[in-house]
Coordinates of C-alpha atoms and ligand atoms in Angstrom, one line a residue:
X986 CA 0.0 0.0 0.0
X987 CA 0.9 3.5 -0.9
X988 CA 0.7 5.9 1.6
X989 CA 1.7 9.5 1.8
X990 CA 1.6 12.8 3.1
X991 CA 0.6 15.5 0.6
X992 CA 1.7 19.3 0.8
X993 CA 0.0 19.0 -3.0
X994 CA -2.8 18.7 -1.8
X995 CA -6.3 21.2 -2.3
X996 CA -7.8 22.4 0.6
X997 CA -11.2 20.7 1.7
X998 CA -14.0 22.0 0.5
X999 CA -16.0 22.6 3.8
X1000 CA -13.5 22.8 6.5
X1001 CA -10.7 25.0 4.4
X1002 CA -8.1 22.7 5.6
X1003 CA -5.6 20.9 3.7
X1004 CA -6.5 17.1 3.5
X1005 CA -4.6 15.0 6.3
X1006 CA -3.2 12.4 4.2
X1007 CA -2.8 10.9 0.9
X1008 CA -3.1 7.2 -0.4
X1009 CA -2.0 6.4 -3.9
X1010 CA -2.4 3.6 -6.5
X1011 CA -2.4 3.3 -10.5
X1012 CA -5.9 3.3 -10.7
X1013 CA -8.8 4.5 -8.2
X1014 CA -12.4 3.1 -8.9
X1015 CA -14.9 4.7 -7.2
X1016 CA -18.1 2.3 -6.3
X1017 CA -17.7 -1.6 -5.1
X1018 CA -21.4 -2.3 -6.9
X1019 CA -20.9 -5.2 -10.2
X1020 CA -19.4 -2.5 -12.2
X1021 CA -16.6 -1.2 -10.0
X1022 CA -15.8 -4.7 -7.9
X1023 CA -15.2 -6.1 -11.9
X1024 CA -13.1 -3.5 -12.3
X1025 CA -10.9 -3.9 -9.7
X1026 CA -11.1 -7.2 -9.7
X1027 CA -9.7 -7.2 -13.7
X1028 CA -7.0 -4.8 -12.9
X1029 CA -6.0 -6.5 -9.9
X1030 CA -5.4 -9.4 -12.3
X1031 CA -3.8 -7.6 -14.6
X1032 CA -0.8 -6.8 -11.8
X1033 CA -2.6 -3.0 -11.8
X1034 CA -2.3 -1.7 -8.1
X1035 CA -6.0 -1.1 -7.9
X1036 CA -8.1 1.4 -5.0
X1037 CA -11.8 0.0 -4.5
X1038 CA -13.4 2.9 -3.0
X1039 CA -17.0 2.7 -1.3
X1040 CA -19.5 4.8 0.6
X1041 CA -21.5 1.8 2.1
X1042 CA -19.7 -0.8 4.4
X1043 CA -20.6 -4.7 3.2
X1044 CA -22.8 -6.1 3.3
X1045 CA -25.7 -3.6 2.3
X1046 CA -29.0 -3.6 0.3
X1047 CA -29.0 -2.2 -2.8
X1048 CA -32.7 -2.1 -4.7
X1049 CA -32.7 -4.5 -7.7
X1050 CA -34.8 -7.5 -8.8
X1051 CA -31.4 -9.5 -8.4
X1052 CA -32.2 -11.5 -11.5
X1053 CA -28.9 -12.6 -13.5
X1054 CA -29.2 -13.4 -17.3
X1055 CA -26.6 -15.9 -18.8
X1056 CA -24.6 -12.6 -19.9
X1057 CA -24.1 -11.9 -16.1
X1058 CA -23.7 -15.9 -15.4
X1059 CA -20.6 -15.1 -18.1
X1060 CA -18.7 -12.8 -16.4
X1061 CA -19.3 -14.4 -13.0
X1062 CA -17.8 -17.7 -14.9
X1063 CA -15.3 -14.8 -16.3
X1064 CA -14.1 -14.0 -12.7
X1065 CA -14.0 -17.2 -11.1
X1066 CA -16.8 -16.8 -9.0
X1067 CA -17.7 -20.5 -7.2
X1068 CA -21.4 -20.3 -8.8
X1069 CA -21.7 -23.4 -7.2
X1070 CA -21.5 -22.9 -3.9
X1071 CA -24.7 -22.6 -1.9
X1072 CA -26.7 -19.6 -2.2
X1073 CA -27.2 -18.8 -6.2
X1074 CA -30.4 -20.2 -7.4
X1075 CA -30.4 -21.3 -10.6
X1076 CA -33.0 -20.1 -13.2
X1077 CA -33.7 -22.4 -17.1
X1078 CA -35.6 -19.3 -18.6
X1079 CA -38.5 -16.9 -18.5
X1080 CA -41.9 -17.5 -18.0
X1081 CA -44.0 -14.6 -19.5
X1082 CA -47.7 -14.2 -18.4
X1083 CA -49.8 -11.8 -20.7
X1084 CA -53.4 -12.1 -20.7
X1085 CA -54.7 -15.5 -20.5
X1086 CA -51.4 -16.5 -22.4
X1087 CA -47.9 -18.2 -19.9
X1088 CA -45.3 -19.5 -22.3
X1089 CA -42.0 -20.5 -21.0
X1090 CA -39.2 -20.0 -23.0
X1091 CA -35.7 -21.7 -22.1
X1092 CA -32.1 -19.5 -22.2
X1093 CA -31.0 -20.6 -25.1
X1094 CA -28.0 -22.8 -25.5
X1095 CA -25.5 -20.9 -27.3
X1096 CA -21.3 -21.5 -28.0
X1097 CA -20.8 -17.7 -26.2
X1098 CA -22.9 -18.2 -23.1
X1099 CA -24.1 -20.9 -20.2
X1100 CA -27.5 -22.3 -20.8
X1101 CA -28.9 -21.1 -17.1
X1102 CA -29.3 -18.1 -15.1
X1103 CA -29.1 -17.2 -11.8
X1104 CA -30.9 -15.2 -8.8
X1105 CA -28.6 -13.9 -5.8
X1106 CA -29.8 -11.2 -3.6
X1107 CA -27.4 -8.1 -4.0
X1108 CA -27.1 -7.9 0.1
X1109 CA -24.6 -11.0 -1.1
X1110 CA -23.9 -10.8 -4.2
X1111 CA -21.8 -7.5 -4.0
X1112 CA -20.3 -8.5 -1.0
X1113 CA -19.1 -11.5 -2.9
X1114 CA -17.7 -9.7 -5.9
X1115 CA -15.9 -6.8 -3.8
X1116 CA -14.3 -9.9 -1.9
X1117 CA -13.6 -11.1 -5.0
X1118 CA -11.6 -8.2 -6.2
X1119 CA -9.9 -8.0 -2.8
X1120 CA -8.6 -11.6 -2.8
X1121 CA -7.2 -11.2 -6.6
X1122 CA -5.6 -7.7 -4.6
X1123 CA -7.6 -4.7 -5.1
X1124 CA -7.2 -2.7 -1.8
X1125 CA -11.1 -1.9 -0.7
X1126 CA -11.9 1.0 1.2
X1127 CA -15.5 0.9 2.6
X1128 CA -17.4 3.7 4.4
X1129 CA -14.9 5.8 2.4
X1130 CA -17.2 8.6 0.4
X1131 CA -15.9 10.1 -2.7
X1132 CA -16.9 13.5 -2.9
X1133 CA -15.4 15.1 -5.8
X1134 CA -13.1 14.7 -8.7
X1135 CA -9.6 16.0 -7.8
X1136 CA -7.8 17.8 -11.0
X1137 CA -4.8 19.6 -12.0
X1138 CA -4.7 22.7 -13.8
X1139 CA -5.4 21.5 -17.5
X1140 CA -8.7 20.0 -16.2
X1141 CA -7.5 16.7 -16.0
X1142 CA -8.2 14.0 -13.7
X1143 CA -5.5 13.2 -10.4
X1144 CA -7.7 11.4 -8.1
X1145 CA -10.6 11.9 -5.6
X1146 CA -11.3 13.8 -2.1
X1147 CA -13.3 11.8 -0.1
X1148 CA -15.1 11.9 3.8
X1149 CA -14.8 8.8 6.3
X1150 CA -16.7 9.3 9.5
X1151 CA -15.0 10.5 12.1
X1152 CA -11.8 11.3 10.6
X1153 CA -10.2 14.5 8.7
X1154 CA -10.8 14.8 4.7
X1155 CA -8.7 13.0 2.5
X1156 CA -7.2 13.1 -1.0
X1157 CA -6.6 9.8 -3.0
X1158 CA -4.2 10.1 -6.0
X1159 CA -4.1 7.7 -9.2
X1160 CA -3.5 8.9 -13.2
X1161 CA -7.1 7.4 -13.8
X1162 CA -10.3 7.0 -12.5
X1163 CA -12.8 4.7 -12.9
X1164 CA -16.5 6.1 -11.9
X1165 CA -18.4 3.5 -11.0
X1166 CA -21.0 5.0 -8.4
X1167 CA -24.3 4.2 -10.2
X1168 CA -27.0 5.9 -10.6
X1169 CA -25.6 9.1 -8.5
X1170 CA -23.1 9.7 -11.4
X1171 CA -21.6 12.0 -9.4
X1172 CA -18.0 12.2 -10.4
X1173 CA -19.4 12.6 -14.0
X1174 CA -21.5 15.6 -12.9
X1175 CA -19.1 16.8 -11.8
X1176 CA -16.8 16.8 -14.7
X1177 CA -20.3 18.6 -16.6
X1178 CA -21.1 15.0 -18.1
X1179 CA -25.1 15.6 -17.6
X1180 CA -27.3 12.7 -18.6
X1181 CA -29.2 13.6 -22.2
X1182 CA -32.3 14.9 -21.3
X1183 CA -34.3 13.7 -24.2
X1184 CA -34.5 10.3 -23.1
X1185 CA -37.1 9.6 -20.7
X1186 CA -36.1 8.0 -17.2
X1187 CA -37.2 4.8 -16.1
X1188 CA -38.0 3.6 -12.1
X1189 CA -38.4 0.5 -10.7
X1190 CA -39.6 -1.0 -7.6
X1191 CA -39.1 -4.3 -5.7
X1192 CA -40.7 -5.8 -2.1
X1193 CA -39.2 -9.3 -0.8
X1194 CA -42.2 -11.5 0.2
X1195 CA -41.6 -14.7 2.0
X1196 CA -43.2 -17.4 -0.6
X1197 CA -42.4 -20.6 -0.2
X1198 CA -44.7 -21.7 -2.8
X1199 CA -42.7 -20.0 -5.7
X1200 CA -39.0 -19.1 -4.2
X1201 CA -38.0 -22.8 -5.5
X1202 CA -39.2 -21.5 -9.4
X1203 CA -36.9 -22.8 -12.3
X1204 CA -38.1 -19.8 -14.3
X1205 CA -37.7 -16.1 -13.7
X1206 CA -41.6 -15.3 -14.2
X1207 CA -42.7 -11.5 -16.2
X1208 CA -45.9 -10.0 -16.2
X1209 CA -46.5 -8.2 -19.4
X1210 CA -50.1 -7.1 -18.9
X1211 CA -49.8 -5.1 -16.0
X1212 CA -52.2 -1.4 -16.1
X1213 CA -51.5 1.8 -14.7
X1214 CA -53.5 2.1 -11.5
X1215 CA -57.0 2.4 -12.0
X1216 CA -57.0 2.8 -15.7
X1217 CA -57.4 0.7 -18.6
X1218 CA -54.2 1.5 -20.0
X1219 CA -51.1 -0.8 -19.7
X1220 CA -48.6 0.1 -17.8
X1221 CA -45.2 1.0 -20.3
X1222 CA -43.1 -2.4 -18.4
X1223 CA -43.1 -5.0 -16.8
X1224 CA -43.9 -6.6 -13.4
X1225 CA -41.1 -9.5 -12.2
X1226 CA -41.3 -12.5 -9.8
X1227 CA -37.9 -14.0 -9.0
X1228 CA -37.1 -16.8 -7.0
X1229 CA -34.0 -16.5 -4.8
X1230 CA -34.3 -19.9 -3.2
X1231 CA -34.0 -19.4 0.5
X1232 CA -38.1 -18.9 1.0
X1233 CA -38.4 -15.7 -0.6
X1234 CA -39.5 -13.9 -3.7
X1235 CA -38.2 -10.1 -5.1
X1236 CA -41.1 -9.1 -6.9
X1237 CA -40.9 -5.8 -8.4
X1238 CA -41.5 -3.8 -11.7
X1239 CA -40.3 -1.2 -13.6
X1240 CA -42.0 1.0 -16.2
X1241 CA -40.9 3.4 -19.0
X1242 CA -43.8 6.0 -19.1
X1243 CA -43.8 8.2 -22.6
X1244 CA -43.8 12.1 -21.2
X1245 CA -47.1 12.3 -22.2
X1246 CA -48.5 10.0 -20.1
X1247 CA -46.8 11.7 -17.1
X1248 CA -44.9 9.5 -14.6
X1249 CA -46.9 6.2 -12.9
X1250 CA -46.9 5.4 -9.3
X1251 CA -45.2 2.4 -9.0
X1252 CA -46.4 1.1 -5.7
X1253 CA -50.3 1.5 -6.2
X1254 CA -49.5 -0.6 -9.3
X1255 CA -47.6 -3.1 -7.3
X1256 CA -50.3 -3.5 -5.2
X1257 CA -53.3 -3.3 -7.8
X1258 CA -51.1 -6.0 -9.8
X1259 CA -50.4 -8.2 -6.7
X1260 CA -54.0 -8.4 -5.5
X1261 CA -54.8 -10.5 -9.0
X1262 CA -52.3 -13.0 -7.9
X1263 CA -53.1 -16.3 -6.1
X1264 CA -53.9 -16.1 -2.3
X1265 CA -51.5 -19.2 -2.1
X1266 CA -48.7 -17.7 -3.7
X1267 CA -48.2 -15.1 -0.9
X1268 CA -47.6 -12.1 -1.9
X1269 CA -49.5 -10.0 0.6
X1270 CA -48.6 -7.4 3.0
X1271 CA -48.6 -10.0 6.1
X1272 CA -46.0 -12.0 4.0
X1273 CA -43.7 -9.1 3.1
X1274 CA -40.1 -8.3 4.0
X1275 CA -38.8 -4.6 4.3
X1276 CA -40.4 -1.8 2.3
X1277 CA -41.6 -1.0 -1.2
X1278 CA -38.6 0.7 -2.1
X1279 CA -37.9 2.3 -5.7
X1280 CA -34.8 3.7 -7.9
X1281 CA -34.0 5.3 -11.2
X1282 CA -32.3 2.8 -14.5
X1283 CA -30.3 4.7 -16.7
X1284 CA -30.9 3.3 -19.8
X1285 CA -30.0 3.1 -23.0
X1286 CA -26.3 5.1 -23.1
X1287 CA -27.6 8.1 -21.6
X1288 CA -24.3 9.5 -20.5
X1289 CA -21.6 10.9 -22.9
X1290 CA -18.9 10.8 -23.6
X1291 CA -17.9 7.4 -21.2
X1292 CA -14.1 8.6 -21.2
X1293 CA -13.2 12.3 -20.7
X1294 CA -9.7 13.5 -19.0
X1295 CA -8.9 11.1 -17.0
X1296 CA -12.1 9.6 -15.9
X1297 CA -14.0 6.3 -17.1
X1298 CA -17.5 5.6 -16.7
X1299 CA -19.0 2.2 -16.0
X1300 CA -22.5 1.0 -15.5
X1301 CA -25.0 3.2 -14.7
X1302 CA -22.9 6.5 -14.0
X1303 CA -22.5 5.5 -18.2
X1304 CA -25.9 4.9 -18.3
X1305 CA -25.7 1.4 -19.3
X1306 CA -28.7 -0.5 -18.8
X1307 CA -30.3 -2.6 -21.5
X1308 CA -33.6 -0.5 -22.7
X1309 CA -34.6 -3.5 -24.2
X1310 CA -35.2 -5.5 -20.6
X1311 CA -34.1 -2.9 -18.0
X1312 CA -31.0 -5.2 -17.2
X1313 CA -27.8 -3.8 -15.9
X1314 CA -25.7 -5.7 -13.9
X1315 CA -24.5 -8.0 -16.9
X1316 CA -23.4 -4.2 -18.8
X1317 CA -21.9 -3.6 -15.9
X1318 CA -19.8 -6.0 -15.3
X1319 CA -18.6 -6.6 -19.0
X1320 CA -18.1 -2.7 -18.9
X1321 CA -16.1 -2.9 -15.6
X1322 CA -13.7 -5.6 -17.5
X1323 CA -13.4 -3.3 -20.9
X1324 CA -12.4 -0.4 -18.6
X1325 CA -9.9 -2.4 -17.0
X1326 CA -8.3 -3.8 -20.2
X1327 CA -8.2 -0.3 -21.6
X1328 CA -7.0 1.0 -18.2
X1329 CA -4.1 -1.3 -17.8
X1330 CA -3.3 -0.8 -21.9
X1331 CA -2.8 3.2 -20.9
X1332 CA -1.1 2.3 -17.8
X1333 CA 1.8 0.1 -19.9
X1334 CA 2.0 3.1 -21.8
X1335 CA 3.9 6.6 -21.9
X1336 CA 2.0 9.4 -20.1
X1337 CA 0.7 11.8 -23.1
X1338 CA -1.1 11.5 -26.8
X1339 CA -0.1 7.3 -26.6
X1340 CA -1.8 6.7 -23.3
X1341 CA -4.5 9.2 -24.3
X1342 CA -5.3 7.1 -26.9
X1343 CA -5.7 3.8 -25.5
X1344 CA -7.9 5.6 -23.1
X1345 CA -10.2 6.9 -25.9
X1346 CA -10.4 3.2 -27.0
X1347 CA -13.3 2.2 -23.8
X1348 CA -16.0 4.1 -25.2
X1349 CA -14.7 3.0 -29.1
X1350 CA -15.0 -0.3 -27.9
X1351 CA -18.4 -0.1 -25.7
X1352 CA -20.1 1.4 -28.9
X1353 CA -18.9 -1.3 -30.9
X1354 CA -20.6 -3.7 -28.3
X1355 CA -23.8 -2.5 -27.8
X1356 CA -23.9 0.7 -29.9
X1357 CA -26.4 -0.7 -32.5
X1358 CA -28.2 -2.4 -30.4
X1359 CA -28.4 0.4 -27.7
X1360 CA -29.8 3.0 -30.8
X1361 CA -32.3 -0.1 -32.0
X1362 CA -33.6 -0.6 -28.3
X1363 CA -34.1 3.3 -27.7
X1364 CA -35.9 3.6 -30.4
X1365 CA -38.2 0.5 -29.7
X1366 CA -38.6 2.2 -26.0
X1367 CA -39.9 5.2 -27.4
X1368 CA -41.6 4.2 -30.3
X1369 CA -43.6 1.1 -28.7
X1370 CA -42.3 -0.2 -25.1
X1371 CA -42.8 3.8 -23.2
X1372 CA -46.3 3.9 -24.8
X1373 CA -48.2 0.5 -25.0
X1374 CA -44.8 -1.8 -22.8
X1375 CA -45.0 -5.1 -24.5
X1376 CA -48.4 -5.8 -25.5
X1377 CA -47.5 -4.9 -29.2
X1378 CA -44.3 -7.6 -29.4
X1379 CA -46.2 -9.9 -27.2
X1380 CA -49.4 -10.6 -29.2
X1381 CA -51.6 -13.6 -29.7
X1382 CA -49.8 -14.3 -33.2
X1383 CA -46.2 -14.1 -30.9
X1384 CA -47.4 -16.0 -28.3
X1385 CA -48.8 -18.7 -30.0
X1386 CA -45.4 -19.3 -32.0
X1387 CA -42.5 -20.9 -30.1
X1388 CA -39.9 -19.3 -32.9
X1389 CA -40.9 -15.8 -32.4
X1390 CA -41.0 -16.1 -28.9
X1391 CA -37.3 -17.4 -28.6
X1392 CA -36.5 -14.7 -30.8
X1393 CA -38.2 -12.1 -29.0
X1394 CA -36.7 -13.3 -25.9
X1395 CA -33.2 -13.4 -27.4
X1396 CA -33.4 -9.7 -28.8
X1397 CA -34.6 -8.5 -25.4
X1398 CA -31.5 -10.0 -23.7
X1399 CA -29.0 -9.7 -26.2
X1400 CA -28.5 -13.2 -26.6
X1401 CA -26.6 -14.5 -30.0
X1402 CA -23.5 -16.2 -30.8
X1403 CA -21.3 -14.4 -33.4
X1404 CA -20.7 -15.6 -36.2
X1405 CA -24.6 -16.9 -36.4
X1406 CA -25.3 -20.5 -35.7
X1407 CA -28.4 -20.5 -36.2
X1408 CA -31.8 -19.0 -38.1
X1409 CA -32.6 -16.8 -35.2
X1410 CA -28.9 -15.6 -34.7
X1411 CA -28.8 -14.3 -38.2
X1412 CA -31.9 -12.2 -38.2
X1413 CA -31.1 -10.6 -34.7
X1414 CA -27.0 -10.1 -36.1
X1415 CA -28.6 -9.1 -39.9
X1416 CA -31.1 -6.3 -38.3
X1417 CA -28.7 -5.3 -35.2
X1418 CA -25.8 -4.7 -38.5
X1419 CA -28.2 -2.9 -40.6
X1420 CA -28.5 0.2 -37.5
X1421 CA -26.1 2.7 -38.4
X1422 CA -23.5 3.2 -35.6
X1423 CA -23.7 6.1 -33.5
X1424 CA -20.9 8.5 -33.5
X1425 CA -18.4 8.3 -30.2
X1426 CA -18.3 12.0 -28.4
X1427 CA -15.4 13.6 -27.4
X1428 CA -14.5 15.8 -24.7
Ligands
FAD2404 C1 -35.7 -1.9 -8.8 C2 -34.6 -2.3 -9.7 C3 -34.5 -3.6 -10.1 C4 -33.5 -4.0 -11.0 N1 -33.4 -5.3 -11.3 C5 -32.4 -5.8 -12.0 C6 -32.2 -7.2 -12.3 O1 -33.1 -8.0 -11.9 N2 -31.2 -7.6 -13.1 C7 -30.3 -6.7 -13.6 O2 -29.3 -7.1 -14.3 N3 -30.3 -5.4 -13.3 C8 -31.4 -4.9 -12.5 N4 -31.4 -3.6 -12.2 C9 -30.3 -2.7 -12.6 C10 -29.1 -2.9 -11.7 O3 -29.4 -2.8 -10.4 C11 -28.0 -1.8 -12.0 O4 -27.9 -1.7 -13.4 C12 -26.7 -2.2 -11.4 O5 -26.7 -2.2 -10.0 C13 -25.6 -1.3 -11.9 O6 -24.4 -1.6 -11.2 P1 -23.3 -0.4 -10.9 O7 -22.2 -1.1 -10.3 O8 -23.1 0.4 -12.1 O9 -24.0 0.6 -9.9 P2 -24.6 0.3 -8.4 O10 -25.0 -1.1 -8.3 O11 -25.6 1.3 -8.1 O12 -23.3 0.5 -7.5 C14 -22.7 1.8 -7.3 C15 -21.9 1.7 -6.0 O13 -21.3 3.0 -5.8 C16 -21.4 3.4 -4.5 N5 -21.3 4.8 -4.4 C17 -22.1 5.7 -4.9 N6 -21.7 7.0 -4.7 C18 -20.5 6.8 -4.1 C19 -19.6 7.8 -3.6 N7 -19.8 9.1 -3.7 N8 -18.4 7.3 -3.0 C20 -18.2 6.0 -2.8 N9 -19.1 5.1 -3.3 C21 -20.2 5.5 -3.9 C22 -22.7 2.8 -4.0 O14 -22.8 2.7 -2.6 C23 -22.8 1.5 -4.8 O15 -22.2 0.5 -4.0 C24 -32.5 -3.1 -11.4 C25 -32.5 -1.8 -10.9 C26 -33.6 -1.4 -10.1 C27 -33.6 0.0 -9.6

């Protein structure tokens, strides 16, 4: 560990005085949620001397559905996470209830993913990755909260300032910084990186119910028929039951309402939604663990540019969920290990226009991802999904055909192997190709 005392050093914001002390390391990622715990983790392996810097102390909630498709299942394989110790339940697909209609539709066995999913609550599953990170030799520092960027002259990036409790203001110094503090974003904000206010915002809510009946489930089970309270309409998303295995259910939903609708409440359609469930099933307030309690996705890319002087953004401080399903711990974890790569790249190289460069290659390399794919989804959330949610895609003629419905069910989660394999992969690849790329900002 690298531990100084700075005479470099800003004052403090708030008390005037010059931070106390001053720990350094190559890289500082700020966040120990999937997208900065992979991060560290990946830089760790890569021999980077990596700083894991977190607000909370673990374990702690964080509000999710804490369902993992077989992207995420990837990069937990990618890690070495023990997916089969106790603990992860294991999902085989989706069930999707719409109308009178329940199909089940299994992950699909591709050459590029596992066949299964998985449901952890995040109360464990972050404090498993951060551990994760640690062991492979990230230094974590928890109840640790970043307050600002810290930056020399030019503008550019030299680390953070941060608060603990009980103890004087402190800078932390590293050439780059990864932001990785969620929805917040607000080491972004503060470099001016504001979200793009033309794309609509999404919530969520989830409730743990004990439910012994369906926490056992082999599929992760989505309403698509839910309405907005006391209306006719439907609601623009989707409602979710997922098993987690230990006698409990997360049971949430999100929605994507178009501007003109004006925003829906979230909890009256919880409990309009749950009421039509069976009695059996348990999911009513008697049964119920812990508050309704809500949060923002950042969808779609809504945060540009993901690389700017010094600092990197990674999952939802970059705006990374999928606005095809509303999934984001999969982005950001894959983001998390393409920040590292590109981090530990820079770090190998000269300090200047070289390092600059492979720096400038993360958000190159995340648009060549998902860029296509992001554009196609945003345009499907406002077009059809933020005005009438799924009941368009999933109609009688969809339901009723096994082919469309694995194919629906593979565009919504980004599912194909490249180069195709099969009939499905080359319409999803053909119609993802034909979206013309977006163009990468720079600042
Ligand atoms: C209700 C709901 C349900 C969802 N369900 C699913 C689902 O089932 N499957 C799925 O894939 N995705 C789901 N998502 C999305 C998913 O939760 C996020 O996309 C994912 O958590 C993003 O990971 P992240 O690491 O970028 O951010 P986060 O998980 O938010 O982690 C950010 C971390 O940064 C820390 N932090 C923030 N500010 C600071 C600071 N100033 N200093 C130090 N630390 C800081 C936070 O404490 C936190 O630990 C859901 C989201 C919601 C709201």
């Amino acid at each position: 560990m690298r531990e100084t005392t700075s005479d470099r050093s800003s004052p403090d914001e708030r008390s005037g005085r010059p931070p106390a002390s001053t720990e350094e390391a190559d890289v500082i990622v700020v966040g120990a949620g999937p997208a900065g715990s992979s991060a560290a983790f990946h830089l760790a392996q890569a021999g980077v001397d990596v700083l894991l810097m977190e607000k909370s102390r673990f374990p702690r909630e964080k509000v999710c559905g804490d369902g993992l498709t077989p992207r995420a299942v990837y990069q937990l394989i990618r890690m070495g996470v023990d997916i089969k110790a106790p603990g992860w339940m294991r999902s085989r697909g989706m069930r999707w209830v719409a109308g009178d209609h329940r199909v089940h539709i299994d992950w699909p066995g591709l050459g590029r993913y596992p066949d299964f999913g998985l449901s952890r609550s995040r109360h464990d599953f972050d404090d498993i990755l951060a551990r994760h990170a640690v062991a492979a030799g990230a230094r974590l520092r928890d109840g640790v909260k970043v307050t600002r960027p810290e930056t020399d002259r030019a503008g550019r990036v030299t680390g953070v300032g941060a608060v603990t409790e009980g103890q004087e203001p402190a800078v932390y110094r590293a050439p780059i910084v990864i932001a990785a503090d969620g929805a917040s974003a607000r080491l972004a904000l503060a470099l001016g990186l504001e979200r793009d206010r033309n794309r609509q915002i999404a919530t969520a809510a989830r409730r743990y119910y004990h439910s012994p009946e369906r926490s056992e489930e082999e599929y992760l089970e989505l309403w698509a028929d839910l309405r907005f309270p006391g209306s006719d309409r439907y609601l623009p998303g989707y409602g979710w039951i997922f098993p987690m295995g230990d006698g409990r259910v997360n049971v949430g939903l999100g929605a994507l309402p178009h501007r003109r609708y004006g925003t829906a409440d979230l909890r009256a359609a919880l409990d309009q939604w749950l009421a039509r469930t069976p009695h059996g099933w348990g999911l009513r307030e008697e049964n119920a663990e812990g508050p309704v309690r809500s949060a923002a996705l950042p969808l779609g890319f809504n945060r540009h540019p993901l690389y700017t002087r010094g600092l990197l953004l990674v999952g939802d401080s970059g705006g990374m969920i999928s606005p095809w399903n509303g999934e984001g711990i999969a982005q950001a974890m894959e983001a998390g290990e393409v920040a590292a790569e590109n981090a530990a790249l820079a770090l190998a190289l000269p300090q200047g226009p070289r390092r600059e460069r492979a720096l400038h290659n993360y958000p190159v390399e995340m648009n060549r991802r998902w860029g296509r794919y992001y554009r196609l989804g945003n345009a499907a959330a406002d077009l059809v999904f933020s005005r009438s949610g799924f009941q368009p895609v999933l109609n009688r003629y969809v339901m009723g055909s096994p082919f469309l419905l694995r194919m629906l069910a593979r565009l919504l989660s980004n599912l194909t192997d490249q180069p195709s394999r099969d009939a499905i992969d080359h319409v999803l690849n053909t119609v993802v190709r034909l979206v013309p790329a977006p163009q990468v900002r720079r600042r």
